[in-house]
mmCIF file of C-alpha atoms in Angstrom:
data_model
loop_
_atom_site.group_PDB
_atom_site.id
_atom_site.type_symbol
_atom_site.label_atom_id
_atom_site.label_comp_id
_atom_site.label_asym_id
_atom_site.label_seq_id
_atom_site.Cartn_x
_atom_site.Cartn_y
_atom_site.Cartn_z
ATOM 1 C CA UNK G 1 -17.398 -8.966 -5.370
ATOM 2 C CA UNK G 2 -14.801 -10.556 -7.617
ATOM 3 C CA UNK G 3 -15.322 -14.256 -8.265
ATOM 4 C CA UNK G 4 -11.997 -16.075 -7.922
ATOM 5 C CA UNK G 5 -11.335 -19.836 -8.136
ATOM 6 C CA UNK G 6 -10.799 -19.810 -4.347
ATOM 7 C CA UNK G 7 -14.040 -17.923 -3.669
ATOM 8 C CA UNK G 8 -15.333 -14.342 -3.382
ATOM 9 C CA UNK G 9 -13.022 -11.339 -3.014
ATOM 10 C CA UNK G 10 -13.970 -7.725 -2.407
ATOM 11 C CA UNK G 11 -13.477 -5.513 -5.449
ATOM 12 C CA UNK G 12 -11.516 -2.484 -4.278
ATOM 13 C CA UNK G 13 -11.441 -0.484 -7.510
ATOM 14 C CA UNK G 14 -14.216 -0.116 -10.068
ATOM 15 C CA UNK G 15 -11.703 0.385 -12.898
ATOM 16 C CA UNK G 16 -9.737 -2.868 -12.504
ATOM 17 C CA UNK G 17 -9.822 -6.305 -10.905
ATOM 18 C CA UNK G 18 -6.756 -6.089 -8.648
ATOM 19 C CA UNK G 19 -6.917 -8.580 -5.795
ATOM 20 C CA UNK G 20 -5.875 -6.350 -2.874
ATOM 21 C CA UNK G 21 -5.251 -7.786 0.597
ATOM 22 C CA UNK G 22 -6.383 -4.941 2.859
ATOM 23 C CA UNK G 23 -9.739 -4.647 1.060
ATOM 24 C CA UNK G 24 -10.579 -8.241 1.938
ATOM 25 C CA UNK G 25 -9.407 -7.971 5.542
ATOM 26 C CA UNK G 26 -11.321 -4.725 6.127
ATOM 27 C CA UNK G 27 -14.468 -6.185 4.567
ATOM 28 C CA UNK G 28 -14.299 -9.274 6.795
ATOM 29 C CA UNK G 29 -13.915 -7.132 9.912
ATOM 30 C CA UNK G 30 -16.733 -4.775 8.939
ATOM 31 C CA UNK G 31 -19.123 -7.579 8.013
ATOM 32 C CA UNK G 32 -18.397 -9.455 11.245
ATOM 33 C CA UNK G 33 -19.087 -6.338 13.297
ATOM 34 C CA UNK G 34 -22.257 -5.553 11.332
ATOM 35 C CA UNK G 35 -23.486 -9.164 11.604
ATOM 36 C CA UNK G 36 -22.947 -9.157 15.369
ATOM 37 C CA UNK G 37 -24.766 -5.855 15.921
ATOM 38 C CA UNK G 38 -27.622 -6.506 13.526
ATOM 39 C CA UNK G 39 -27.828 -10.287 13.992
ATOM 40 C CA UNK G 40 -27.752 -10.562 10.198
ATOM 41 C CA UNK G 41 -27.022 -14.192 9.306
ATOM 42 C CA UNK G 42 -26.385 -13.378 5.627
ATOM 43 C CA UNK G 43 -23.678 -10.858 6.566
ATOM 44 C CA UNK G 44 -22.071 -13.397 8.913
ATOM 45 C CA UNK G 45 -22.131 -16.045 6.169
ATOM 46 C CA UNK G 46 -20.523 -13.668 3.643
ATOM 47 C CA UNK G 47 -17.835 -12.751 6.178
ATOM 48 C CA UNK G 48 -17.049 -16.457 6.626
ATOM 49 C CA UNK G 49 -16.842 -16.995 2.835
ATOM 50 C CA UNK G 50 -14.527 -13.984 2.469
ATOM 51 C CA UNK G 51 -12.405 -15.255 5.350
ATOM 52 C CA UNK G 52 -12.087 -18.716 3.775
ATOM 53 C CA UNK G 53 -10.999 -17.175 0.466
ATOM 54 C CA UNK G 54 -8.492 -14.908 2.219
ATOM 55 C CA UNK G 55 -7.022 -17.870 4.090
ATOM 56 C CA UNK G 56 -6.738 -19.894 0.873
ATOM 57 C CA UNK G 57 -4.924 -17.083 -0.967
ATOM 58 C CA UNK G 58 -2.939 -15.699 1.962
ATOM 59 C CA UNK G 59 0.290 -17.604 1.152
ATOM 60 C CA UNK G 60 0.437 -15.645 -2.105
ATOM 61 C CA UNK G 61 0.413 -12.342 -0.185
ATOM 62 C CA UNK G 62 3.005 -13.498 2.363
ATOM 63 C CA UNK G 63 6.606 -13.259 1.099
ATOM 64 C CA UNK G 64 7.982 -15.043 4.161
ATOM 65 C CA UNK G 65 9.220 -11.769 5.642
ATOM 66 C CA UNK G 66 6.748 -9.106 4.422
ATOM 67 C CA UNK G 67 3.471 -8.658 2.557
ATOM 68 C CA UNK G 68 2.350 -7.863 -0.960
ATOM 69 C CA UNK G 69 -0.242 -5.163 -1.604
ATOM 70 C CA UNK G 70 -1.880 -7.255 -4.317
ATOM 71 C CA UNK G 71 -1.558 -10.711 -5.833
ATOM 72 C CA UNK G 72 1.525 -10.869 -8.023
ATOM 73 C CA UNK G 73 2.731 -7.503 -6.727
ATOM 74 C CA UNK G 74 6.034 -6.432 -5.249
ATOM 75 C CA UNK G 75 6.814 -5.973 -1.573
ATOM 76 C CA UNK G 76 4.374 -3.556 0.083
ATOM 77 C CA UNK G 77 5.447 -0.222 1.533
ATOM 78 C CA UNK G 78 6.311 0.098 5.212
ATOM 79 C CA UNK G 79 3.096 2.071 5.867
ATOM 80 C CA UNK G 80 1.013 -0.616 4.173
ATOM 81 C CA UNK G 81 2.772 -3.352 6.136
ATOM 82 C CA UNK G 82 1.883 -1.573 9.387
ATOM 83 C CA UNK G 83 -1.724 -1.194 8.229
ATOM 84 C CA UNK G 84 -2.097 -4.880 7.289
ATOM 85 C CA UNK G 85 -0.409 -5.949 10.544
ATOM 86 C CA UNK G 86 -2.989 -3.885 12.477
ATOM 87 C CA UNK G 87 -5.871 -5.397 10.478
ATOM 88 C CA UNK G 88 -4.575 -8.908 11.146
ATOM 89 C CA UNK G 89 -4.311 -8.184 14.884
ATOM 90 C CA UNK G 90 -7.954 -6.989 14.920
ATOM 91 C CA UNK G 91 -9.066 -10.038 12.958
ATOM 92 C CA UNK G 92 -7.203 -12.354 15.343
ATOM 93 C CA UNK G 93 -8.776 -10.678 18.397
ATOM 94 C CA UNK G 94 -12.262 -10.604 16.912
ATOM 95 C CA UNK G 95 -12.376 -14.172 15.569
ATOM 96 C CA UNK G 96 -9.880 -16.094 17.733
ATOM 97 C CA UNK G 97 -9.446 -18.209 14.585
ATOM 98 C CA UNK G 98 -6.100 -20.073 14.903
ATOM 99 C CA UNK G 99 -5.187 -19.138 11.314
ATOM 100 C CA UNK G 100 -5.606 -15.412 11.954
ATOM 101 C CA UNK G 101 -3.922 -15.601 15.369
ATOM 102 C CA UNK G 102 -0.846 -17.320 13.887
ATOM 103 C CA UNK G 103 -0.759 -15.045 10.844
ATOM 104 C CA UNK G 104 -1.102 -11.948 13.002
ATOM 105 C CA UNK G 105 1.857 -13.003 15.150
ATOM 106 C CA UNK G 106 3.980 -13.789 12.100
ATOM 107 C CA UNK G 107 3.274 -10.368 10.546
ATOM 108 C CA UNK G 108 3.979 -8.683 13.883
ATOM 109 C CA UNK G 109 7.360 -10.420 13.883
ATOM 110 C CA UNK G 110 8.052 -9.282 10.305
ATOM 111 C CA UNK G 111 7.495 -5.709 11.388
ATOM 112 C CA UNK G 112 9.090 -5.617 14.841
ATOM 113 C CA UNK G 113 11.686 -8.396 15.100
ATOM 114 C CA UNK G 114 15.334 -7.744 14.272
ATOM 115 C CA UNK G 115 16.847 -9.775 11.446
ATOM 116 C CA UNK G 116 18.813 -12.892 12.239
ATOM 117 C CA UNK G 117 22.187 -13.185 10.496
ATOM 118 C CA UNK G 118 23.827 -16.581 10.687
ATOM 119 C CA UNK G 119 27.310 -17.394 9.437
ATOM 120 C CA UNK G 120 26.928 -20.677 7.580
ATOM 121 C CA UNK G 121 30.640 -21.449 7.162
ATOM 122 C CA UNK G 122 33.883 -19.904 8.452
ATOM 123 C CA UNK G 123 35.720 -17.650 6.020
ATOM 124 C CA UNK G 124 38.789 -19.415 4.600
ATOM 125 C CA UNK G 125 42.382 -18.230 4.810
ATOM 126 C CA UNK G 126 43.281 -16.277 1.672
ATOM 127 C CA UNK G 127 46.587 -15.370 -0.009
ATOM 128 C CA UNK G 128 45.914 -12.231 -2.075
ATOM 129 C CA UNK G 129 49.526 -11.376 -2.793
ATOM 130 C CA UNK G 130 50.416 -11.896 -5.516
ATOM 131 C CA UNK G 131 47.033 -11.422 -7.188
ATOM 132 C CA UNK G 132 47.025 -14.602 -9.229
ATOM 133 C CA UNK G 133 43.358 -15.573 -9.249
ATOM 134 C CA UNK G 134 43.828 -18.160 -6.507
ATOM 135 C CA UNK G 135 42.523 -17.374 -2.985
ATOM 136 C CA UNK G 136 42.526 -13.634 -3.753
ATOM 137 C CA UNK G 137 39.108 -12.977 -2.211
ATOM 138 C CA UNK G 138 37.334 -14.191 0.917
ATOM 139 C CA UNK G 139 33.781 -15.495 0.615
ATOM 140 C CA UNK G 140 31.649 -14.628 3.654
ATOM 141 C CA UNK G 141 28.665 -16.976 3.763
ATOM 142 C CA UNK G 142 25.582 -15.849 5.680
ATOM 143 C CA UNK G 143 21.902 -16.641 5.938
ATOM 144 C CA UNK G 144 19.360 -13.854 6.535
ATOM 145 C CA UNK G 145 15.997 -14.367 8.202
ATOM 146 C CA UNK G 146 14.407 -11.490 6.274
ATOM 147 C CA UNK G 147 15.048 -8.807 3.674
ATOM 148 C CA UNK G 148 17.612 -6.351 5.007
ATOM 149 C CA UNK G 149 20.367 -3.896 4.278
ATOM 150 C CA UNK G 150 23.551 -5.782 5.186
ATOM 151 C CA UNK G 151 26.896 -4.167 5.996
ATOM 152 C CA UNK G 152 30.139 -6.125 5.777
ATOM 153 C CA UNK G 153 33.090 -4.561 7.636
ATOM 154 C CA UNK G 154 36.581 -6.021 7.241
ATOM 155 C CA UNK G 155 39.989 -4.369 7.525
ATOM 156 C CA UNK G 156 38.572 -0.873 7.991
ATOM 157 C CA UNK G 157 36.384 -0.988 4.868
ATOM 158 C CA UNK G 158 32.579 -1.296 4.806
ATOM 159 C CA UNK G 159 30.434 -2.556 1.934
ATOM 160 C CA UNK G 160 26.629 -2.469 2.018
ATOM 161 C CA UNK G 161 24.207 -4.770 0.201
ATOM 162 C CA UNK G 162 20.393 -5.015 -0.116
ATOM 163 C CA UNK G 163 19.558 -8.689 0.259
ATOM 164 C CA UNK G 164 16.475 -10.856 0.524
ATOM 165 C CA UNK G 165 15.950 -13.672 3.000
ATOM 166 C CA UNK G 166 17.978 -16.855 2.617
ATOM 167 C CA UNK G 167 21.609 -17.822 1.988
ATOM 168 C CA UNK G 168 24.103 -15.366 0.476
ATOM 169 C CA UNK G 169 27.820 -15.237 -0.227
ATOM 170 C CA UNK G 170 29.445 -11.819 0.211
ATOM 171 C CA UNK G 171 32.898 -11.425 -1.271
ATOM 172 C CA UNK G 172 35.652 -9.413 0.404
ATOM 173 C CA UNK G 173 38.660 -8.321 -1.625
ATOM 174 C CA UNK G 174 41.560 -7.047 0.502
ATOM 175 C CA UNK G 175 42.748 -3.572 -0.526
ATOM 176 C CA UNK G 176 46.190 -3.338 -2.068
ATOM 177 C CA UNK G 177 48.860 -2.841 0.581
ATOM 178 C CA UNK G 178 46.883 -4.324 3.474
ATOM 179 C CA UNK G 179 49.339 -5.948 5.857
ATOM 180 C CA UNK G 180 49.327 -9.697 6.275
ATOM 181 C CA UNK G 181 47.320 -10.775 9.295
ATOM 182 C CA UNK G 182 43.963 -11.846 10.610
ATOM 183 C CA UNK G 183 41.059 -9.450 10.177
ATOM 184 C CA UNK G 184 37.756 -9.887 11.979
ATOM 185 C CA UNK G 185 34.623 -9.914 9.852
ATOM 186 C CA UNK G 186 31.633 -7.953 11.164
ATOM 187 C CA UNK G 187 28.243 -8.309 9.522
ATOM 188 C CA UNK G 188 25.262 -6.213 10.584
ATOM 189 C CA UNK G 189 21.759 -6.013 9.168
ATOM 190 C CA UNK G 190 18.880 -3.540 9.302
ATOM 191 C CA UNK G 191 15.405 -4.531 8.128
ATOM 192 C CA UNK G 192 13.165 -2.411 5.937
ATOM 193 C CA UNK G 193 11.236 -1.558 9.125
ATOM 194 C CA UNK G 194 14.449 -0.281 10.780
ATOM 195 C CA UNK G 195 15.115 -3.200 13.128
ATOM 196 C CA UNK G 196 18.838 -3.775 13.620
#
């Protein structure tokens, strides 16, 4: 075990002290199963201590739209996200603990729900000719529910961006020679998990 300020954590690697999420979740599940089969009170107590530590530190593994492999790490891979989502579902079923039930559902949504793209303000009228630095470009303001690849299509041109969750302003610059008129703006998003 690693001794953290929040409590005990399973040491995954002998060569370092990385605090890895799946190690803790797997250990809790295994200890709970062992404690139930063997009626070992010490194993059950350790599982509860590990669970309390995991719950205390869980916000640091949850990016708000994905998971981190380890504390302080970057976004986890898609395969790891699926693995952790499965572990959370098992933990929710096995314990019926409201924390794990809610967390399991949230991680399921991260993996399987399509992104929500909301336009936060209408795009203004622009006057790009002549190019004089005044109203030459159109800001397209959106809010994303989760990290996604976002495509902006206007006037027959498409630009793609990799964006995190939250508010963003995309800027459209009309190509030279584009006729005066109104052009619809289409924004689409695809999550890291492939949900469109």
